[in-house]
Coordinates of C-alpha atoms in Angstrom, one line a residue:
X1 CA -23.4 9.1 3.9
X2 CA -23.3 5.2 3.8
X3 CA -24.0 5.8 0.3
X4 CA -21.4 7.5 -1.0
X5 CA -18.8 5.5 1.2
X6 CA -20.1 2.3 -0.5
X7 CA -19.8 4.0 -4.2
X8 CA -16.5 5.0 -2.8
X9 CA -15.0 0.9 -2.5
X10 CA -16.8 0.2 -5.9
X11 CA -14.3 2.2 -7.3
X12 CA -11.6 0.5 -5.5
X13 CA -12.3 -2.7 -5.4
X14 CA -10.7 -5.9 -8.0
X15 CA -13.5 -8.1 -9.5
X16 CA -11.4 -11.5 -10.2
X17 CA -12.6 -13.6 -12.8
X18 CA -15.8 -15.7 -12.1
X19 CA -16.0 -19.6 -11.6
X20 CA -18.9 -21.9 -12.3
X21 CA -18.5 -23.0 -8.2
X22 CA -21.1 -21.8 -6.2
X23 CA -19.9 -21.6 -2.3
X24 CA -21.2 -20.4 0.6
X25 CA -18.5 -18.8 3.1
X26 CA -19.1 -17.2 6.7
X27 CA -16.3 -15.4 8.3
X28 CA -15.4 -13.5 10.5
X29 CA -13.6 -10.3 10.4
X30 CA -10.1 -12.2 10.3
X31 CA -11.1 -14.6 7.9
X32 CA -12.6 -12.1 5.3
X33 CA -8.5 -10.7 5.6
X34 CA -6.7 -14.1 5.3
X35 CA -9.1 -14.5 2.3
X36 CA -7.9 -11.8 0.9
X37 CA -4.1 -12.2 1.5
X38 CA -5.0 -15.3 -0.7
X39 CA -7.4 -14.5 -3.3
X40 CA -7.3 -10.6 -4.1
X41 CA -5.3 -9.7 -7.2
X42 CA -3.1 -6.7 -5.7
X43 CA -1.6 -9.3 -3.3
X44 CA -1.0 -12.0 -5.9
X45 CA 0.7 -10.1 -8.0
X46 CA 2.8 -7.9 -5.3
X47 CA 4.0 -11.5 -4.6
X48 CA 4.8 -12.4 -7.8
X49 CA 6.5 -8.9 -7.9
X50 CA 8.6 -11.1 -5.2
X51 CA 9.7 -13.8 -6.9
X52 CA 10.7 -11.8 -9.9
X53 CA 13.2 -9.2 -7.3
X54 CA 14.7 -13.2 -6.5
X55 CA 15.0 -14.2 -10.3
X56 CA 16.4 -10.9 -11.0
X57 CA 18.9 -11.4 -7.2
X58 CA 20.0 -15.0 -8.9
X59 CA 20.4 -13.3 -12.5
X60 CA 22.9 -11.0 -11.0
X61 CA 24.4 -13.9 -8.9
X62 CA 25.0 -15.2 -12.6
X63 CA 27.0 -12.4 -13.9
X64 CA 29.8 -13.8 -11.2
X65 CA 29.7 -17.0 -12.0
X66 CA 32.2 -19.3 -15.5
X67 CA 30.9 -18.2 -18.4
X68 CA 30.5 -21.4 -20.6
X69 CA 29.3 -20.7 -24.4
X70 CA 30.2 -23.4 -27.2
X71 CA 30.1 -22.8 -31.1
X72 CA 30.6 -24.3 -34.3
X73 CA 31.1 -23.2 -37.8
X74 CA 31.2 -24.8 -41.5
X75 CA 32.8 -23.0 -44.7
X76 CA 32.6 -23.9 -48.1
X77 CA 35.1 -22.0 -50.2
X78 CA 33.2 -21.5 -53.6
X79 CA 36.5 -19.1 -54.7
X80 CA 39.5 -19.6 -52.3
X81 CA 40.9 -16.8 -51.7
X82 CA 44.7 -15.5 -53.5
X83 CA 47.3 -13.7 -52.1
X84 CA 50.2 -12.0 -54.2
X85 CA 53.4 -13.4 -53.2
X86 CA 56.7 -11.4 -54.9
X87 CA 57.9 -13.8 -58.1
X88 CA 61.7 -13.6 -57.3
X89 CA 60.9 -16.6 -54.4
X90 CA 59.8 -19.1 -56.9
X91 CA 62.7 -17.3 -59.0
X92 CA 60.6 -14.7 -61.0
X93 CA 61.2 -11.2 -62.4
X94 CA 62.1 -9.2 -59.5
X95 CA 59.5 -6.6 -58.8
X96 CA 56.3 -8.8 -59.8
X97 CA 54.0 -10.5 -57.9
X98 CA 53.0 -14.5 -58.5
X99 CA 49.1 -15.2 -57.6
X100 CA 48.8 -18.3 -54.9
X101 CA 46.0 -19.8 -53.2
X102 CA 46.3 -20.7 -49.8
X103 CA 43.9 -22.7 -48.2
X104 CA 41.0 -25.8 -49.0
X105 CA 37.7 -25.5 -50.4
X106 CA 35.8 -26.6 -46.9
X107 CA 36.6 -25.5 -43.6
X108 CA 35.2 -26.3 -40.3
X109 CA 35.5 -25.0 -36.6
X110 CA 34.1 -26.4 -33.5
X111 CA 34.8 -24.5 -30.1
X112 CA 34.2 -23.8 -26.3
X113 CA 35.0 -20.5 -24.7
X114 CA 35.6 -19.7 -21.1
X115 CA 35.2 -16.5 -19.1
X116 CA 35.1 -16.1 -15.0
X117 CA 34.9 -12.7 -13.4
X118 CA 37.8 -12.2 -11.5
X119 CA 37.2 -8.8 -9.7
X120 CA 34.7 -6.1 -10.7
X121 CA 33.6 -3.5 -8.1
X122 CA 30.6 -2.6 -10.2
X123 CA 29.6 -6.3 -9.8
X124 CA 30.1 -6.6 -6.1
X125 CA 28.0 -3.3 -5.3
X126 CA 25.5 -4.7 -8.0
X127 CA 25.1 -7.6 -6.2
X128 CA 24.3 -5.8 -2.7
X129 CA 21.6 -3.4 -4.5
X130 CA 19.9 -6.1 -6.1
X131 CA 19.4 -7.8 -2.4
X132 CA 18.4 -4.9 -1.5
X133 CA 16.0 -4.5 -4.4
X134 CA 14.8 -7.6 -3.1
X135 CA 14.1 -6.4 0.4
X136 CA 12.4 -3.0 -1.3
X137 CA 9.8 -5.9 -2.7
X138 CA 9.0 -7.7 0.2
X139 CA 8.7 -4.5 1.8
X140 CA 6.5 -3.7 -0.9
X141 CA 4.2 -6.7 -0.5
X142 CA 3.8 -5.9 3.1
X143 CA 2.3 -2.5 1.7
X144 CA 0.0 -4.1 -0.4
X145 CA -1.4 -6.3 2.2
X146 CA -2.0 -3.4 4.4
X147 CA -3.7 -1.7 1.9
X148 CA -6.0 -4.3 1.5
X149 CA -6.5 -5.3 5.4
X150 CA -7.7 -1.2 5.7
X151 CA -10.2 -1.7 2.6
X152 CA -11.3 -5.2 3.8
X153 CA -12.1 -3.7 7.3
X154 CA -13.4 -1.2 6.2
X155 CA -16.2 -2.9 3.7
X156 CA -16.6 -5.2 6.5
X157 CA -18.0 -2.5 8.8
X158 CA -20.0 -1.5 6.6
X159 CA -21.7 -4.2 6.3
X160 CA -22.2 -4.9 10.3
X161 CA -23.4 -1.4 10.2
X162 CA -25.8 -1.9 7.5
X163 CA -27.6 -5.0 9.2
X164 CA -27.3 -2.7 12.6
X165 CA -29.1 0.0 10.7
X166 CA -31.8 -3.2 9.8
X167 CA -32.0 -4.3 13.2
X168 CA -33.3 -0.7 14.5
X169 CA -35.8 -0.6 11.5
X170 CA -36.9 -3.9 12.3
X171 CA -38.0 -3.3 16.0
X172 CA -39.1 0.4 15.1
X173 CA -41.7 -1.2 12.5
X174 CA -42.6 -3.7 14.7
X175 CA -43.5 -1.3 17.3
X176 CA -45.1 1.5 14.9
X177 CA -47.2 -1.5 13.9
X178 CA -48.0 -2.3 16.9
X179 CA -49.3 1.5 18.0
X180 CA -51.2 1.7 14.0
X181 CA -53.3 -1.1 15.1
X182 CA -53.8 0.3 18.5
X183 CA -55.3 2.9 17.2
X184 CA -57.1 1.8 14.1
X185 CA -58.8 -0.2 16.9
X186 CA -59.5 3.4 18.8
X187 CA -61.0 4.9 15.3
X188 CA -63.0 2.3 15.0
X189 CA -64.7 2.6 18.6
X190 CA -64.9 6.5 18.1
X191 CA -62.4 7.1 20.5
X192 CA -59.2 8.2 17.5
X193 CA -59.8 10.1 14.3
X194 CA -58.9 8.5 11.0
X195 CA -56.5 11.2 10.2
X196 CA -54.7 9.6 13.7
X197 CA -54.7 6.3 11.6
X198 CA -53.4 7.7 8.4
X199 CA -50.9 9.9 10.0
X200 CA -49.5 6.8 11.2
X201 CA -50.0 4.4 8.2
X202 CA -47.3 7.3 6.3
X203 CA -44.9 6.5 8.9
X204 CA -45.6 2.8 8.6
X205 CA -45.2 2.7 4.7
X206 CA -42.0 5.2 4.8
X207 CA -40.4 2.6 7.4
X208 CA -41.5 -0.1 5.3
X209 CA -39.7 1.8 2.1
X210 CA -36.4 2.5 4.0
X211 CA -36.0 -1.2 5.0
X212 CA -36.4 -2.5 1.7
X213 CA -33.7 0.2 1.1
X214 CA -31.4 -0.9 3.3
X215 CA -31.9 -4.5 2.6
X216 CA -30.6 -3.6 -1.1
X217 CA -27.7 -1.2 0.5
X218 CA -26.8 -4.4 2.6
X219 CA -26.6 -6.6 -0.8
X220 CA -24.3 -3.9 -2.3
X221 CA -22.2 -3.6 1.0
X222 CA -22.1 -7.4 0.8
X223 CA -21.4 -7.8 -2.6
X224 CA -18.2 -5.0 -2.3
X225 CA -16.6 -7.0 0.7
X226 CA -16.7 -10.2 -1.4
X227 CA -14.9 -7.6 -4.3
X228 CA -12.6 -6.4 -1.6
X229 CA -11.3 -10.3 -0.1
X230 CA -11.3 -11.5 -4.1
X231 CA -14.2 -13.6 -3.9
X232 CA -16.0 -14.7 -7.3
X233 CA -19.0 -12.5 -7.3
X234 CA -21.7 -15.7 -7.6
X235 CA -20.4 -17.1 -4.3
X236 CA -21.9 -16.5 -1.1
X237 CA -20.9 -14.6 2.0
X238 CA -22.0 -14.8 5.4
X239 CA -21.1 -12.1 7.4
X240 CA -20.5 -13.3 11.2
X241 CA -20.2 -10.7 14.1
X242 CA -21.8 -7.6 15.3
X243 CA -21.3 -3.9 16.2
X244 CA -21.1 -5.2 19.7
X245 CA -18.2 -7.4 19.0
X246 CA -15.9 -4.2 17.4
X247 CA -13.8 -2.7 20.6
X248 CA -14.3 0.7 20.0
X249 CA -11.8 2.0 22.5
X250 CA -12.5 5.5 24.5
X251 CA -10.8 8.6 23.5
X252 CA -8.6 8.8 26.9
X253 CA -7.1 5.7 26.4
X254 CA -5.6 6.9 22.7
X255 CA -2.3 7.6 23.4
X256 CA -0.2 9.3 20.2
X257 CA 3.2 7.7 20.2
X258 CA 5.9 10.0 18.8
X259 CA 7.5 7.4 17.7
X260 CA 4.9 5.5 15.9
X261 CA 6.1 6.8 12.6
X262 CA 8.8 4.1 12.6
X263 CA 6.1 1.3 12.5
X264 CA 4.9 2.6 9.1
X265 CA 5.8 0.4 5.9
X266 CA 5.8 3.6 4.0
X267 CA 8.4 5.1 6.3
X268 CA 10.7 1.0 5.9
X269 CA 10.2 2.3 2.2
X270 CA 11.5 5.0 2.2
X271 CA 14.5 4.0 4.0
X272 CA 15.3 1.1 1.7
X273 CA 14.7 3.3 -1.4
X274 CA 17.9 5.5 0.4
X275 CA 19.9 2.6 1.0
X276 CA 19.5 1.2 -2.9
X277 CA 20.9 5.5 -3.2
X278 CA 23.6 4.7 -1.2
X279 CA 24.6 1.6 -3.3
X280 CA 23.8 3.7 -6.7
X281 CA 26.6 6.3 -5.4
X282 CA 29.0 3.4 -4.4
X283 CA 28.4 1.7 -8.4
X284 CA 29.8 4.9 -9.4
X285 CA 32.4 5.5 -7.4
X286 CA 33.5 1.6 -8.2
X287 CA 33.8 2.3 -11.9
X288 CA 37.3 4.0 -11.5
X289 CA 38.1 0.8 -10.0
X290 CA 40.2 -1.6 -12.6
X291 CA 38.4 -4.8 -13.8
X292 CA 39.5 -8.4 -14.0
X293 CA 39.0 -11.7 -16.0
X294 CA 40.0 -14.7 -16.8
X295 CA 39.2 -16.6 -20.3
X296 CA 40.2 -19.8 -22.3
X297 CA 38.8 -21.1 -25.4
X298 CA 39.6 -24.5 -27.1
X299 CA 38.5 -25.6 -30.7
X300 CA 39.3 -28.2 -33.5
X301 CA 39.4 -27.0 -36.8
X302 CA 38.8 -29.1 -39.6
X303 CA 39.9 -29.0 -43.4
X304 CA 39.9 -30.5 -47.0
X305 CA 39.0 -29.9 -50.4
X306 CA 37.2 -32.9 -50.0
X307 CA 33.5 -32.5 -48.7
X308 CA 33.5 -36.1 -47.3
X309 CA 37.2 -36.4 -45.9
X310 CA 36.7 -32.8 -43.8
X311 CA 36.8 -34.4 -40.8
X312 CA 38.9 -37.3 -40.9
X313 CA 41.6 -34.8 -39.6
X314 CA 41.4 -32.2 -36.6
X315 CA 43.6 -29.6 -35.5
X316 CA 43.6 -28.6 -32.0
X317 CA 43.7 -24.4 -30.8
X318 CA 43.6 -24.1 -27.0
X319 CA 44.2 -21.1 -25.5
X320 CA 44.1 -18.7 -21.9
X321 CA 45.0 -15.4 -20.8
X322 CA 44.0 -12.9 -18.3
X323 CA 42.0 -9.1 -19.0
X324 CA 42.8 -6.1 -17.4
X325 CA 40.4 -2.8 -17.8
X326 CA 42.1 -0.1 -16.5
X327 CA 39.6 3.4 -16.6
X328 CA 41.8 6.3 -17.4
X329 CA 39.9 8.9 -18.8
X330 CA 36.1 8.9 -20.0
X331 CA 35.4 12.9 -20.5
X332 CA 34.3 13.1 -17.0
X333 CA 31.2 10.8 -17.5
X334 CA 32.2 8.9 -14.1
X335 CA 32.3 11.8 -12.3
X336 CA 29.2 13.7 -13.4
X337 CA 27.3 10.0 -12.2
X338 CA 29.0 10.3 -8.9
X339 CA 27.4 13.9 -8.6
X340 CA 24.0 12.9 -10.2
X341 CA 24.0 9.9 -7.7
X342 CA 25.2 12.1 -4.9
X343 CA 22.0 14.4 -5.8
X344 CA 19.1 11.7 -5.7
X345 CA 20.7 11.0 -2.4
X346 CA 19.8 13.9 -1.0
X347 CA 16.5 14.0 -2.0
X348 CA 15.8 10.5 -0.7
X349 CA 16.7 11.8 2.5
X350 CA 15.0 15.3 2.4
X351 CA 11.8 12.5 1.8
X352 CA 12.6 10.9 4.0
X353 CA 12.0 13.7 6.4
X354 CA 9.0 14.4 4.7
X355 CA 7.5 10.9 5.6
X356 CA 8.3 11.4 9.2
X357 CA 6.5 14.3 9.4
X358 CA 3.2 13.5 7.1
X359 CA 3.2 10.8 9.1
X360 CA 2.8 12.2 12.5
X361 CA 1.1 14.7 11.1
X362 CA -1.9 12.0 9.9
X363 CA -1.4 10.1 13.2
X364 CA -2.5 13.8 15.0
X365 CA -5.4 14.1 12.4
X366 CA -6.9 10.3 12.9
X367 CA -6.6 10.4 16.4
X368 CA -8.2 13.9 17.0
X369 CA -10.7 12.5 13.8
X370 CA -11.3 9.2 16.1
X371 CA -12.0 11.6 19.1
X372 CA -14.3 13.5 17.1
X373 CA -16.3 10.7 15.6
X374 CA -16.4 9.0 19.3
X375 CA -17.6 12.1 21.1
X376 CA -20.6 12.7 18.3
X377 CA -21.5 8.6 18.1
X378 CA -22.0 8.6 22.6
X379 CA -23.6 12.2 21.6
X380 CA -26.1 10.6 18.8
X381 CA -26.6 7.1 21.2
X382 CA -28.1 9.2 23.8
X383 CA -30.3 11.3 21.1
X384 CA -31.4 8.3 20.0
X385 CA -32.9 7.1 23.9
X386 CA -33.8 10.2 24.5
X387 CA -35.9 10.1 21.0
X388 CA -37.1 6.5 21.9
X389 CA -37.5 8.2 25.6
X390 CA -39.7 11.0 24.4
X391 CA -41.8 8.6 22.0
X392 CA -42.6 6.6 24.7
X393 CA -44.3 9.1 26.7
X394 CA -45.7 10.8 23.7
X395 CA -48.1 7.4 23.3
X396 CA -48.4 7.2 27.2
X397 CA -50.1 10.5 27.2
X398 CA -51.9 10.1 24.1
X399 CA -53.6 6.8 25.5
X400 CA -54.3 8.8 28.4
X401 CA -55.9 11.4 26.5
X402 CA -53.7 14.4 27.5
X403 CA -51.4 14.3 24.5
X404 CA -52.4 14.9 20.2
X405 CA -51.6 12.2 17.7
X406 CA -49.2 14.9 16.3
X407 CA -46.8 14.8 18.9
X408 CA -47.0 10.9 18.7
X409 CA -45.9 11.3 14.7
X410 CA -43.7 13.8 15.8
X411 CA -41.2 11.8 18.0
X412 CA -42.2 9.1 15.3
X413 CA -40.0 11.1 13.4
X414 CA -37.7 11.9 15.5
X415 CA -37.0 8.8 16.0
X416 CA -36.5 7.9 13.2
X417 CA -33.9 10.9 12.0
X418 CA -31.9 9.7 15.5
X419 CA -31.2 6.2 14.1
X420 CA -29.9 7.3 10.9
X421 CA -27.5 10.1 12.5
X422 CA -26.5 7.1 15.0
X423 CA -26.0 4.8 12.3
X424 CA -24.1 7.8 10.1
X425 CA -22.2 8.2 13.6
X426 CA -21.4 5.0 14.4
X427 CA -19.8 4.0 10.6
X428 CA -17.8 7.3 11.0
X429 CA -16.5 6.2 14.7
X430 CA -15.6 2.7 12.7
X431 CA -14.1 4.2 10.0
X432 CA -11.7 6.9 11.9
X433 CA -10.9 4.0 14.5
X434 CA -9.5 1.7 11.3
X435 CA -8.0 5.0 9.9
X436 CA -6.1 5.6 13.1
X437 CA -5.0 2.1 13.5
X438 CA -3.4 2.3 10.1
X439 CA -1.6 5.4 10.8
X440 CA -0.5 4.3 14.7
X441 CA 1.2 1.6 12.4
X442 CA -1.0 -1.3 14.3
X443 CA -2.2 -2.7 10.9
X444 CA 1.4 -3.9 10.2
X445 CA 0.1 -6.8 7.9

């Protein structure tokens, strides 16, 4: 039922926090979805989720690049430190030791260090996965945005459905109305009953009840697009279009491509998330790999026993020198990862099989779905002329005398259960269509 599809987006949908700006918007199915690219909160933040894979792409740049740290340091000897030194230097008992002092009562160091990465496979394959983590974002995004083009769409139609479903109420009331004073004007020349009058007047007020039911389901349907696109919930939103406008294409001209599968973002997921396996495996594997670096450091250091004369006087340190790490043994730790890596490989591509085939699998089921719901909306338009049809002559013949005022409320009601199952119909044929554009891969963005 509409119903439950509409309780359905409540759950769904992103209320974004309200502003004191009332507007008033009309758009159009493609502006409702560039909107939302721009306002809902999913797509905001599965772009910020961008720029932070780029920070994190530059923070690994980093790790490559000098190394640059300074530092300084002040010491105030409260008890300078003595060393034993052996008394037969300053000409002592052999075999004792003389207490010194070595040193000043304040000492100060100021300093730069410098380190550059030399070579470091772990760093190079770092560097490719977090490009690649980068991709798996953007990648990401486009997910996102897809996500919220099918729900958009979907709310959307629901809406031109809705105000379809008002449309067919409206001219049904109009006419019933028409025929209730028709024959309150027969009742009162003797030639109806008044139960002819009341039977009708039940119709009348039950048609009267479900449009002020649908008006309110049209407010809600309204109200759950606006959630959908991100709009502040006291704006306005004018819903251009029509049923007519939505190209509901025939069942013969829906062609399943076996190759559609490759269109699908979840499928471009998958095969990134195998590729940042790939580069997992290869980190490993680089860790037996020796590492390289260069470093310098240069300082002054500064001494006295006098606070105030520390630093009349420096004394220079400057030094450089190379690092090599060579991996020898680490308890097979390097190897186990290379296994464990090789592992989650293989199950990145055993999923990857699995995607292809739930894929095609829900391209089969939407398409024969969208067949389906096609077949029973053309089977539900013509139950609902043939109910207009059949009402038509049912007041003919009553006017003529040769037909009852039951048969009249009769196709009355008929009628009116044919619009609902062609408005049930037509939201289902909507629905599937969207469903199977999504799993064709023709909603790309």
């Amino acid at each position: 039922m509409l119903l439950a599809a509409i309780l359905s987006l409540i759950s769904s949908s992103v209320l974004l926090a309200q502003t004191d700006t009332v507007t008033t918007h009309s758009f159009t199915l493609e502006e409702c979805i560039q909107y939302a690219y721009k306002h809902q909160t999913d797509v905001l933040n599965a772009d910020i989720d961008q720029k932070i894979a780029d920070a994190k792409v530059k923070e690994t740049i980093g790790i490559g690049l000098p190394q640059i740290s300074g530092n300084a340091r002040f010491q105030d000897f409260l008890k300078i430190p003595t060393s034993l030194i052996p008394s037969e230097i300053f000409g002592g008992t052999p075999g004792t030791f003389t207490p010194v002092q070595f040193g000043v009562k304040y000492q100060s160091t100021t300093g730069i260090d410098v380190s550059q990465l030399l070579f470091d496979g772990s760093y190079i394959v770092g560097l490719q996965a977090s490009k690649t983590f980068k991709e798996l974002s953007q990648r990401a995004f486009t997910r996102t945005k897809i996500e919220t083009n099918v729900a958009v769409r979907k709310a959307y139609y629901m809406v031109l459905v809705n105000n379809e479903q008002l449309d067919l109420l409206n001219a049904n009331i109009m006419q019933l109305g028409d025929q209730l004073k028709q024959t309150k004007a027969l009742n009162e020349n003797g030639f109806a009953e008044k139960i002819d009058v009341d039977r009708l007047n039940v119709l009348y007020n039950n048609l009267i009840t479900e449009r002020e039911n649908i008006k309110r389901l049209l407010a809600l349907g309204n109200q759950m697009l606006k959630f959908q696109i991100g709009m502040p919930v006291e704006h306005t939103l004018i819903v251009e279009g029509k049923i007519a406008d939505v190209n509901l294409t025939n069942t013969e001209e829906v062609v399943l491509d076996t190759t559609a599968y490759k269109s699908r973002i979840e499928y471009s997921l998958t095969q990134t998330q195998i590729k940042l396996n790939e580069l997992d495996l290869k980190r490993y594997k680089s860790q037996y790999l020796p590492s390289l670096a260069a470093f310098g450091s240069g300082a002054y250091q500064f001494q006295s026993n006098n606070f105030s004369e520390l630093y009349d006087n420096r004394f220079p340190t400057v030094v450089v020198g190379l690092q090599l790490n060579v991996p020898i043994f680490s308890g097979f730790q390097k190897a186990n990862r290379v296994a464990q890596a090789k592992l989650e490989l293989q199950k990145s591509n055993n999923s990857l099989f699995q995607v292809k085939n739930s894929i095609n699998l829900e391209i089969k089921s939407s398409a024969a779905n969208f067949r389906n719901s096609i077949a029973s909306l053309n089977n539900q338009r013509a139950n609902l002329n043939l109910a207009n049809e059949i009402l038509r002559v049912s007041k003919i013949k009553y006017e003529q005398g040769v037909g009852s005022s039951i048969e009249v409320t009769q196709a009355q009601t008929s009628l009116k259960e044919a619009e609902n199952n062609y408005i049930n119909a037509l939201y289902d044929a909507l629905v599937n269509k969207v469903n199977l554009d999504k799993a064709s891969g023709k909603i790309n963005e």
